[in-house]
Amino acid sequence: MKKVIQLCLLAVIGLNLNAQTWVNFDFTVPMDKAETFNTTWEEFMNSETGKALPMCFMSQHEMGAATHNTSISFVADDVKEMAPLFDYQAIFQNPDFMKMYAWFGMNVLPHRQQTGVRLMGSTEKEGNYYQAFWGFEVSDPMTMAAAFDQLIKDSQAKLDEHNVEIALHQAMAGQEGAISHYISANFKDYVTFMTASQEMYQSEGFGKFAQATATNENPLTWTRSIMGAWNVPE
């Protein structure tokens, strides 16, 4: 499972300029249902139906507003791979889907469903399980993209030092309020998140990024831990 999670994280925010599509579901699983949820989801993703879906990973909510405790994310290089998730005519005729849907309907409290694309990222890294996200209300998308590209160039040595990778995403639907973009970052653990973030905030490269994007707003920040992954390319 460790190798699978590593590969999943590489695929999620590795270095390429292709617009990788993602769909994210946030929800709350009652504590007394957690073990059954893990079994049910594992069963579903190991079924023939689950194996035909895009790459998927599950995470546990850590820091941030207590709006949910679990997230399921699907990631695809081709948006057409996401089609089975929204083909409800086929879903309602599929026993694997319906069994999972029935359990979710009776036990899970949904919070938010959203989709977007990954625009660019730093050099990919292995062994990272702690993720952080910053949601931005961006006034000028082109300026944001250029500033983030420069931030990567200015900060790659520091990112390499802490084995961290960062990426810029554009939200397409389902996001909170006026948020239009996310910055994501993968860290080994919570301690690395705190240490590397503090160093980054004090760096010259981040100072230039902050100045270039000063008209943006950052109303939302949260972290989560990767707990499992499926359908990762070999």
Coordinates of N, CA and C in Angstrom, one line a residue:
M1 N 0.8 -1.2 0.0 CA 0.0 0.0 0.0 C 0.9 1.3 0.0
K2 N 2.0 1.2 0.7 CA 2.9 2.4 0.8 C 3.3 2.8 -0.6
K3 N 3.8 1.8 -1.4 CA 4.2 2.1 -2.8 C 3.1 2.6 -3.6
V4 N 1.9 2.1 -3.5 CA 0.8 2.5 -4.2 C 0.4 4.0 -3.9
I5 N 0.5 4.4 -2.6 CA 0.2 5.7 -2.2 C 1.2 6.7 -2.8
Q6 N 2.5 6.3 -2.8 CA 3.6 7.1 -3.3 C 3.3 7.4 -4.8
L7 N 3.0 6.3 -5.5 CA 2.7 6.5 -7.0 C 1.5 7.4 -7.2
C8 N 0.5 7.2 -6.4 CA -0.7 8.0 -6.5 C -0.3 9.5 -6.3
L9 N 0.5 9.8 -5.3 CA 0.8 11.2 -5.1 C 1.7 11.8 -6.2
L10 N 2.5 10.9 -6.8 CA 3.3 11.4 -8.0 C 2.4 11.7 -9.1
A11 N 1.4 10.9 -9.3 CA 0.5 11.2 -10.4 C -0.4 12.4 -10.2
V12 N -0.8 12.6 -8.9 CA -1.6 13.7 -8.6 C -1.0 15.1 -8.9
I13 N 0.2 15.3 -8.4 CA 0.9 16.6 -8.6 C 2.3 16.5 -9.0
G14 N 2.6 15.6 -10.0 CA 3.9 15.5 -10.6 C 4.1 16.6 -11.6
L15 N 5.3 16.7 -12.1 CA 5.7 17.8 -13.0 C 5.2 17.5 -14.5
N16 N 4.2 18.2 -14.9 CA 3.8 18.2 -16.3 C 2.8 19.4 -16.5
L17 N 2.7 19.8 -17.7 CA 1.9 21.0 -18.0 C 0.5 20.6 -18.6
N18 N 0.2 19.3 -18.6 CA -1.1 18.9 -19.1 C -2.1 19.1 -18.1
A19 N -3.3 19.4 -18.5 CA -4.4 19.7 -17.6 C -5.0 18.4 -17.1
Q20 N -4.5 17.9 -16.0 CA -5.0 16.7 -15.3 C -6.3 17.1 -14.6
T21 N -7.4 16.3 -14.9 CA -8.7 16.5 -14.3 C -8.9 15.8 -13.0
W22 N -9.5 16.4 -12.0 CA -9.8 15.8 -10.7 C -11.2 16.0 -10.3
V23 N -11.8 15.1 -9.6 CA -13.1 15.2 -8.9 C -12.9 14.8 -7.5
N24 N -13.4 15.7 -6.6 CA -13.2 15.4 -5.2 C -14.6 15.4 -4.4
F25 N -14.8 14.4 -3.6 CA -16.0 14.3 -2.7 C -15.6 14.4 -1.3
D26 N -16.1 15.4 -0.6 CA -15.9 15.5 0.9 C -17.1 15.1 1.6
F27 N -17.0 14.3 2.7 CA -18.1 13.8 3.4 C -17.7 13.4 4.8
T28 N -18.7 13.1 5.7 CA -18.4 12.7 7.0 C -18.9 11.2 7.2
V29 N -18.0 10.4 7.7 CA -18.3 9.0 8.1 C -18.4 9.0 9.6
P30 N -19.5 8.6 10.2 CA -19.6 8.5 11.7 C -18.5 7.5 12.2
M31 N -18.0 7.9 13.4 CA -16.8 7.1 13.9 C -17.2 5.6 14.1
D32 N -18.4 5.3 14.5 CA -18.7 3.9 14.7 C -19.0 3.2 13.3
K33 N -18.9 3.9 12.2 CA -19.1 3.3 10.9 C -17.8 3.3 10.1
A34 N -16.7 3.8 10.7 CA -15.4 3.9 10.0 C -14.9 2.6 9.4
E35 N -14.9 1.6 10.2 CA -14.3 0.3 9.8 C -15.2 -0.3 8.7
T36 N -16.5 -0.2 8.8 CA -17.4 -0.7 7.7 C -17.2 0.1 6.5
F37 N -17.0 1.4 6.6 CA -16.8 2.3 5.4 C -15.6 1.8 4.7
N38 N -14.5 1.6 5.4 CA -13.2 1.2 4.8 C -13.4 -0.1 4.0
T39 N -14.1 -1.0 4.6 CA -14.3 -2.3 4.0 C -15.2 -2.2 2.8
T40 N -16.2 -1.4 2.9 CA -17.2 -1.2 1.8 C -16.5 -0.5 0.6
W41 N -15.7 0.5 0.9 CA -15.0 1.2 -0.2 C -13.9 0.3 -0.9
E42 N -13.2 -0.4 -0.1 CA -12.2 -1.3 -0.6 C -12.8 -2.4 -1.5
E43 N -14.0 -2.9 -1.0 CA -14.7 -3.9 -1.8 C -15.1 -3.3 -3.2
F44 N -15.7 -2.1 -3.1 CA -16.1 -1.5 -4.4 C -15.0 -1.2 -5.3
M45 N -13.9 -0.7 -4.8 CA -12.8 -0.3 -5.7 C -12.1 -1.6 -6.3
N46 N -12.2 -2.7 -5.6 CA -11.6 -4.0 -6.1 C -12.6 -4.8 -6.9
S47 N -13.8 -4.3 -7.1 CA -14.7 -4.9 -8.0 C -14.4 -4.6 -9.4
E48 N -15.0 -5.3 -10.4 CA -14.7 -5.0 -11.8 C -15.1 -3.5 -12.1
T49 N -16.2 -3.1 -11.5 CA -16.6 -1.7 -11.7 C -15.6 -0.7 -11.2
G50 N -15.1 -0.9 -10.0 CA -14.1 0.0 -9.4 C -12.8 0.0 -10.1
K51 N -12.4 -1.2 -10.6 CA -11.1 -1.3 -11.4 C -11.2 -0.5 -12.7
A52 N -12.4 -0.3 -13.2 CA -12.5 0.5 -14.5 C -12.6 2.0 -14.3
L53 N -12.6 2.4 -13.0 CA -12.7 3.9 -12.8 C -11.3 4.5 -12.8
P54 N -11.2 5.8 -12.8 CA -9.9 6.5 -12.8 C -9.1 6.3 -11.5
M55 N -7.9 6.7 -11.5 CA -7.1 6.6 -10.3 C -7.8 7.3 -9.1
C56 N -7.7 6.7 -8.0 CA -8.5 7.2 -6.8 C -7.7 7.2 -5.6
F57 N -7.9 8.1 -4.7 CA -7.3 8.1 -3.4 C -8.2 8.6 -2.3
M58 N -8.0 8.1 -1.1 CA -8.9 8.4 0.0 C -8.0 9.1 1.1
S59 N -8.5 10.2 1.7 CA -7.8 10.9 2.7 C -8.6 11.3 3.9
Q60 N -7.9 11.5 5.0 CA -8.5 11.9 6.2 C -8.3 13.4 6.5
H61 N -9.4 14.1 6.8 CA -9.3 15.6 7.0 C -8.5 15.8 8.3
E62 N -7.6 16.8 8.3 CA -6.8 17.1 9.5 C -7.1 18.6 9.9
M63 N -6.3 19.6 9.5 CA -6.5 20.9 9.9 C -7.6 21.6 9.0
G64 N -8.3 22.6 9.6 CA -9.3 23.4 8.9 C -10.6 23.2 9.5
A65 N -11.6 23.9 9.0 CA -13.0 23.8 9.5 C -13.5 22.4 9.5
A66 N -14.2 22.0 10.6 CA -14.6 20.6 10.7 C -15.9 20.4 10.0
T67 N -15.8 20.5 8.7 CA -17.0 20.3 7.8 C -17.2 18.9 7.3
H68 N -16.1 18.1 7.4 CA -16.1 16.7 7.0 C -14.9 16.0 7.6
N69 N -14.9 14.7 7.5 CA -13.7 14.0 8.0 C -13.0 13.1 7.0
T70 N -13.6 12.9 5.8 CA -13.1 12.0 4.8 C -13.2 12.6 3.4
S71 N -12.3 12.3 2.5 CA -12.4 12.8 1.1 C -12.0 11.6 0.2
I72 N -12.8 11.5 -0.9 CA -12.5 10.6 -2.0 C -12.2 11.4 -3.2
S73 N -11.0 11.2 -3.9 CA -10.6 12.0 -5.0 C -10.3 11.0 -6.2
F74 N -10.8 11.4 -7.4 CA -10.5 10.7 -8.6 C -9.6 11.6 -9.5
V75 N -8.6 11.1 -10.2 CA -7.7 11.9 -11.0 C -7.5 11.2 -12.3
A76 N -7.6 11.9 -13.4 CA -7.5 11.3 -14.7 C -6.7 12.3 -15.7
D77 N -5.9 11.7 -16.6 CA -5.2 12.5 -17.6 C -6.2 12.9 -18.7
D78 N -7.2 12.1 -18.9 CA -8.2 12.3 -20.0 C -9.5 12.5 -19.3
V79 N -10.2 13.6 -19.5 CA -11.5 13.9 -18.8 C -12.5 12.9 -19.1
K80 N -12.4 12.2 -20.3 CA -13.4 11.2 -20.7 C -13.4 10.0 -19.7
E81 N -12.3 9.8 -19.0 CA -12.2 8.7 -18.0 C -13.1 9.0 -16.9
M82 N -13.5 10.2 -16.7 CA -14.4 10.5 -15.5 C -15.9 10.2 -15.9
A83 N -16.2 9.9 -17.1 CA -17.6 9.7 -17.5 C -18.3 8.7 -16.7
P84 N -17.8 7.5 -16.3 CA -18.5 6.6 -15.6 C -19.0 7.1 -14.2
L85 N -18.4 8.1 -13.7 CA -18.8 8.6 -12.4 C -20.1 9.4 -12.5
F86 N -20.5 9.8 -13.7 CA -21.6 10.7 -13.9 C -22.6 10.1 -14.9
D87 N -22.4 8.8 -15.3 CA -23.4 8.2 -16.2 C -24.4 7.5 -15.3
Y88 N -25.4 8.2 -14.8 CA -26.4 7.7 -13.9 C -27.3 6.6 -14.4
Q89 N -27.5 6.6 -15.7 CA -28.3 5.5 -16.3 C -27.6 4.2 -16.1
A90 N -26.3 4.2 -16.4 CA -25.5 3.0 -16.2 C -25.3 2.7 -14.7
I91 N -25.1 3.7 -13.9 CA -24.9 3.5 -12.5 C -26.1 2.8 -11.8
F92 N -27.3 3.2 -12.2 CA -28.5 2.6 -11.5 C -28.8 1.2 -12.0
Q93 N -28.1 0.8 -13.0 CA -28.2 -0.6 -13.5 C -27.0 -1.5 -13.1
N94 N -26.1 -0.9 -12.3 CA -24.9 -1.6 -11.9 C -24.9 -2.0 -10.4
P95 N -24.9 -3.3 -10.1 CA -25.0 -3.8 -8.7 C -23.9 -3.3 -7.8
D96 N -22.7 -3.2 -8.4 CA -21.5 -2.7 -7.6 C -21.8 -1.2 -7.1
F97 N -22.2 -0.4 -8.1 CA -22.4 1.0 -7.8 C -23.6 1.1 -6.8
M98 N -24.7 0.4 -7.0 CA -25.9 0.5 -6.2 C -25.6 0.1 -4.8
K99 N -24.8 -1.0 -4.6 CA -24.5 -1.4 -3.2 C -23.8 -0.3 -2.5
M100 N -22.8 0.3 -3.2 CA -22.0 1.3 -2.5 C -22.9 2.6 -2.3
Y101 N -23.7 2.9 -3.3 CA -24.6 4.1 -3.1 C -25.6 3.9 -2.0
A102 N -26.1 2.7 -1.8 CA -27.1 2.4 -0.8 C -26.4 2.6 0.6
W103 N -25.2 2.1 0.7 CA -24.5 2.2 2.0 C -24.2 3.7 2.3
F104 N -23.7 4.4 1.3 CA -23.4 5.8 1.5 C -24.7 6.6 1.9
G105 N -25.8 6.3 1.2 CA -27.0 7.0 1.5 C -27.6 6.8 2.9
M106 N -27.3 5.7 3.5 CA -27.8 5.4 4.8 C -26.8 5.8 5.9
N107 N -25.5 6.0 5.6 CA -24.5 6.2 6.6 C -23.6 7.4 6.5
V108 N -23.6 8.0 5.4 CA -22.6 9.1 5.2 C -23.3 10.4 5.0
L109 N -22.7 11.5 5.6 CA -23.2 12.8 5.5 C -22.4 13.6 4.5
P110 N -22.9 13.9 3.3 CA -22.1 14.6 2.2 C -21.9 16.1 2.6
H111 N -20.8 16.6 2.2 CA -20.5 18.0 2.4 C -20.3 18.8 1.1
R112 N -19.3 18.4 0.3 CA -19.0 19.1 -1.0 C -18.5 18.2 -2.0
Q113 N -18.9 18.5 -3.3 CA -18.4 17.7 -4.4 C -17.9 18.8 -5.4
Q114 N -16.6 18.7 -5.9 CA -16.1 19.7 -6.8 C -15.2 19.1 -7.8
T115 N -14.9 19.8 -8.8 CA -14.0 19.3 -9.9 C -13.1 20.5 -10.4
G116 N -12.0 20.1 -11.0 CA -11.1 21.1 -11.5 C -9.9 20.5 -12.3
V117 N -9.0 21.3 -12.6 CA -7.8 20.8 -13.4 C -6.5 21.2 -12.7
R118 N -5.5 20.4 -12.8 CA -4.2 20.7 -12.4 C -3.4 21.4 -13.5
L119 N -2.9 22.6 -13.3 CA -2.3 23.4 -14.3 C -0.8 23.2 -14.4
M120 N -0.1 23.2 -13.3 CA 1.4 23.0 -13.3 C 1.9 22.6 -12.0
G121 N 3.1 22.1 -11.9 CA 3.6 21.7 -10.6 C 5.2 21.6 -10.6
S122 N 5.7 21.5 -9.4 CA 7.2 21.4 -9.3 C 7.6 19.9 -9.5
T123 N 8.9 19.6 -9.3 CA 9.4 18.3 -9.5 C 8.8 17.3 -8.6
E124 N 8.4 16.1 -9.2 CA 7.7 15.1 -8.4 C 8.6 14.5 -7.3
K125 N 8.0 14.1 -6.2 CA 8.7 13.5 -5.1 C 8.0 12.3 -4.6
E126 N 8.7 11.4 -3.9 CA 8.1 10.2 -3.4 C 8.1 10.3 -1.8
G127 N 7.2 9.4 -1.2 CA 7.2 9.3 0.2 C 6.5 10.4 1.0
N128 N 5.5 11.1 0.3 CA 4.8 12.1 0.9 C 3.3 11.7 1.2
Y129 N 2.8 11.9 2.4 CA 1.5 11.5 2.8 C 0.6 12.6 3.4
Y130 N 1.2 13.8 3.6 CA 0.5 14.9 4.3 C 0.3 16.0 3.2
Q131 N -0.9 16.3 3.0 CA -1.2 17.3 1.9 C -1.8 18.6 2.6
A132 N -1.4 19.7 1.9 CA -2.0 21.0 2.3 C -2.5 21.7 1.1
F133 N -3.6 22.5 1.3 CA -4.3 23.2 0.2 C -4.6 24.6 0.6
W134 N -4.4 25.5 -0.3 CA -4.7 26.9 -0.1 C -5.7 27.3 -1.2
G135 N -6.9 27.8 -0.8 CA -7.9 28.2 -1.8 C -7.8 29.7 -2.0
F136 N -7.8 30.1 -3.3 CA -7.6 31.5 -3.7 C -8.7 32.1 -4.5
E137 N -9.1 33.3 -4.2 CA -9.9 34.1 -5.1 C -9.0 34.9 -5.9
V138 N -8.8 34.5 -7.2 CA -7.8 35.1 -8.0 C -8.3 36.2 -8.9
S139 N -7.7 37.4 -8.9 CA -8.2 38.5 -9.6 C -7.7 38.5 -11.1
D140 N -6.5 37.9 -11.3 CA -5.9 37.8 -12.7 C -5.2 36.4 -12.8
P141 N -5.9 35.5 -13.5 CA -5.4 34.1 -13.6 C -4.0 34.1 -14.3
M142 N -3.8 34.9 -15.3 CA -2.5 34.8 -16.0 C -1.4 35.3 -15.1
T143 N -1.6 36.3 -14.3 CA -0.6 36.8 -13.4 C -0.3 35.7 -12.3
M144 N -1.4 35.1 -11.9 CA -1.2 34.0 -10.9 C -0.4 32.9 -11.4
A145 N -0.7 32.4 -12.6 CA 0.1 31.3 -13.3 C 1.5 31.7 -13.5
A146 N 1.8 32.9 -13.9 CA 3.2 33.3 -14.2 C 3.9 33.4 -12.8
A147 N 3.3 34.0 -11.8 CA 3.9 34.1 -10.5 C 4.2 32.7 -9.9
F148 N 3.3 31.8 -10.1 CA 3.5 30.5 -9.5 C 4.6 29.7 -10.3
D149 N 4.7 29.9 -11.6 CA 5.8 29.3 -12.3 C 7.1 29.9 -11.9
Q150 N 7.2 31.1 -11.6 CA 8.4 31.8 -11.1 C 8.7 31.3 -9.7
L151 N 7.7 31.1 -8.9 CA 7.9 30.6 -7.5 C 8.6 29.2 -7.5
I152 N 8.1 28.4 -8.4 CA 8.7 27.0 -8.6 C 10.2 27.2 -8.9
K153 N 10.5 28.0 -9.9 CA 11.9 28.2 -10.3 C 12.8 28.7 -9.1
D154 N 12.2 29.7 -8.4 CA 13.0 30.3 -7.3 C 13.1 29.3 -6.1
S155 N 12.2 28.4 -6.0 CA 12.1 27.6 -4.7 C 12.4 26.1 -4.9
Q156 N 12.8 25.6 -6.1 CA 12.9 24.2 -6.4 C 14.0 23.6 -5.5
A157 N 15.1 24.3 -5.3 CA 16.2 23.8 -4.4 C 15.7 23.6 -3.0
K158 N 14.9 24.5 -2.5 CA 14.3 24.4 -1.1 C 13.3 23.3 -1.1
L159 N 12.5 23.2 -2.1 CA 11.5 22.1 -2.2 C 12.3 20.7 -2.2
D160 N 13.4 20.7 -2.9 CA 14.1 19.4 -3.0 C 14.7 19.1 -1.6
E161 N 15.2 20.1 -0.9 CA 15.8 19.9 0.4 C 14.8 19.2 1.4
H162 N 13.5 19.6 1.3 CA 12.5 19.0 2.2 C 11.7 17.9 1.5
N163 N 12.0 17.6 0.3 CA 11.2 16.5 -0.5 C 9.8 16.9 -0.6
V164 N 9.5 18.2 -1.0 CA 8.2 18.7 -1.1 C 7.9 19.0 -2.5
E165 N 6.6 18.9 -2.9 CA 6.2 19.3 -4.2 C 4.9 20.1 -4.1
I166 N 4.8 21.1 -5.0 CA 3.7 22.0 -5.0 C 3.0 22.0 -6.4
A167 N 1.7 22.4 -6.5 CA 1.0 22.4 -7.8 C 0.0 23.5 -7.7
L168 N -0.4 24.0 -8.9 CA -1.4 25.0 -9.0 C -2.6 24.4 -9.8
H169 N -3.8 24.5 -9.2 CA -5.0 24.0 -9.8 C -6.0 25.0 -10.1
Q170 N -6.9 24.8 -11.1 CA -8.0 25.7 -11.4 C -9.3 25.0 -11.0
A171 N -10.1 25.6 -10.1 CA -11.4 25.0 -9.8 C -12.4 25.3 -10.9
M172 N -13.2 24.3 -11.2 CA -14.2 24.5 -12.3 C -15.6 24.5 -11.9
A173 N -15.9 23.8 -10.8 CA -17.3 23.7 -10.3 C -17.3 23.1 -8.9
G174 N -18.3 23.6 -8.1 CA -18.5 23.1 -6.8 C -17.6 23.7 -5.6
Q175 N -16.7 24.6 -6.0 CA -15.8 25.2 -5.0 C -16.6 26.2 -4.1
E176 N -16.0 26.5 -3.0 CA -16.6 27.4 -2.0 C -16.5 28.8 -2.4
G177 N -17.6 29.6 -2.4 CA -17.6 31.0 -2.7 C -17.0 31.4 -4.0
A178 N -16.1 32.4 -3.9 CA -15.5 32.9 -5.2 C -14.1 32.3 -5.4
I179 N -13.8 31.2 -4.7 CA -12.5 30.5 -4.9 C -12.4 30.1 -6.4
S180 N -11.3 30.4 -7.0 CA -11.1 30.0 -8.4 C -9.9 29.1 -8.6
H181 N -8.9 29.1 -7.7 CA -7.7 28.3 -7.8 C -7.3 27.7 -6.5
Y182 N -6.5 26.7 -6.5 CA -5.9 26.1 -5.3 C -4.4 25.9 -5.6
I183 N -3.7 26.0 -4.5 CA -2.3 25.6 -4.5 C -2.3 24.4 -3.6
S184 N -1.7 23.3 -4.0 CA -1.6 22.1 -3.2 C -0.1 21.8 -3.0
A185 N 0.2 21.2 -1.8 CA 1.6 20.8 -1.5 C 1.6 19.4 -0.8
N186 N 2.5 18.6 -1.1 CA 2.7 17.3 -0.5 C 4.0 17.3 0.4
F187 N 3.8 16.8 1.6 CA 4.9 16.7 2.6 C 5.0 15.3 3.1
K188 N 6.1 15.0 3.7 CA 6.3 13.7 4.3 C 5.3 13.5 5.5
D189 N 5.2 14.6 6.3 CA 4.4 14.5 7.5 C 4.1 15.9 8.0
Y190 N 3.4 16.0 9.1 CA 3.0 17.2 9.7 C 4.2 18.1 10.1
V191 N 5.2 17.5 10.7 CA 6.4 18.3 11.1 C 7.1 18.9 9.8
T192 N 7.2 18.1 8.7 CA 7.8 18.7 7.5 C 6.9 19.8 7.0
F193 N 5.6 19.6 7.0 CA 4.7 20.7 6.6 C 5.0 22.0 7.3
M194 N 5.1 21.9 8.7 CA 5.4 23.1 9.5 C 6.8 23.7 9.2
T195 N 7.8 22.9 9.1 CA 9.2 23.3 8.9 C 9.3 23.9 7.6
A196 N 8.9 23.2 6.5 CA 9.1 23.7 5.2 C 8.3 24.9 4.9
S197 N 7.1 24.9 5.4 CA 6.2 26.1 5.1 C 6.8 27.4 5.7
Q198 N 7.3 27.3 7.0 CA 7.9 28.4 7.6 C 9.1 28.9 6.8
E199 N 9.9 28.0 6.3 CA 11.1 28.4 5.5 C 10.7 29.1 4.2
M200 N 9.6 28.5 3.6 CA 9.1 29.0 2.3 C 8.6 30.4 2.5
Y201 N 7.8 30.6 3.6 CA 7.2 32.0 3.8 C 8.3 33.0 4.0
Q202 N 9.4 32.6 4.5 CA 10.5 33.6 4.8 C 11.5 33.7 3.6
S203 N 11.2 33.0 2.5 CA 12.2 33.0 1.4 C 11.9 34.2 0.5
E204 N 13.0 34.6 -0.3 CA 12.9 35.7 -1.2 C 11.9 35.3 -2.4
G205 N 11.9 34.1 -2.8 CA 11.0 33.6 -3.9 C 9.6 33.8 -3.5
F206 N 9.2 33.4 -2.2 CA 7.8 33.6 -1.8 C 7.5 35.1 -1.7
G207 N 8.4 35.9 -1.3 CA 8.2 37.3 -1.2 C 7.8 37.9 -2.5
K208 N 8.5 37.5 -3.6 CA 8.2 37.9 -4.9 C 6.8 37.4 -5.4
F209 N 6.5 36.2 -5.0 CA 5.2 35.6 -5.4 C 4.1 36.4 -4.7
A210 N 4.2 36.6 -3.4 CA 3.2 37.3 -2.6 C 3.0 38.7 -3.1
Q211 N 4.1 39.4 -3.5 CA 3.9 40.7 -4.1 C 3.2 40.7 -5.4
A212 N 3.5 39.7 -6.2 CA 2.9 39.7 -7.6 C 1.4 39.3 -7.5
T213 N 1.0 38.6 -6.4 CA -0.4 38.1 -6.3 C -1.1 38.8 -5.1
A214 N -0.7 40.0 -4.8 CA -1.2 40.7 -3.6 C -2.7 41.0 -3.7
T215 N -3.2 41.1 -4.9 CA -4.6 41.4 -5.1 C -5.5 40.2 -4.9
N216 N -4.9 39.0 -4.8 CA -5.7 37.8 -4.5 C -6.1 37.7 -3.1
E217 N -7.1 36.9 -2.8 CA -7.6 36.6 -1.4 C -7.4 35.1 -1.2
N218 N -7.0 34.7 0.1 CA -6.8 33.3 0.5 C -7.7 33.0 1.6
P219 N -9.0 32.7 1.4 CA -10.0 32.6 2.5 C -10.0 31.2 3.0
L220 N -9.3 30.2 2.4 CA -9.5 28.8 2.8 C -8.2 28.1 2.8
T221 N -7.8 27.4 3.9 CA -6.6 26.6 4.0 C -7.0 25.3 4.8
W222 N -6.5 24.2 4.4 CA -6.7 23.0 5.1 C -5.7 21.9 4.8
T223 N -5.6 20.9 5.7 CA -4.6 19.8 5.4 C -5.4 18.5 5.5
R224 N -4.8 17.4 5.0 CA -5.3 16.1 5.1 C -4.2 15.0 4.9
S225 N -4.5 13.8 5.3 CA -3.5 12.7 5.3 C -4.0 11.7 4.3
I226 N -3.2 11.2 3.4 CA -3.5 10.2 2.5 C -3.6 8.8 3.2
M227 N -4.7 8.1 3.0 CA -4.9 6.9 3.7 C -5.0 5.6 2.8
G228 N -5.2 5.8 1.5 CA -5.3 4.7 0.6 C -5.3 5.2 -0.9
A229 N -5.0 4.3 -1.8 CA -5.0 4.6 -3.2 C -5.4 3.4 -4.0
W230 N -6.0 3.6 -5.2 CA -6.4 2.5 -6.1 C -6.2 2.9 -7.5
N231 N -6.1 1.9 -8.4 CA -6.0 2.1 -9.8 C -4.8 3.0 -10.2
V232 N -3.7 2.8 -9.5 CA -2.5 3.6 -9.8 C -1.7 2.9 -11.0
P233 N -1.3 3.6 -12.0 CA -0.6 3.0 -13.1 C 0.7 2.4 -12.6
E234 N 1.0 1.2 -13.2 CA 2.3 0.5 -12.8 C 3.4 1.1 -13.5

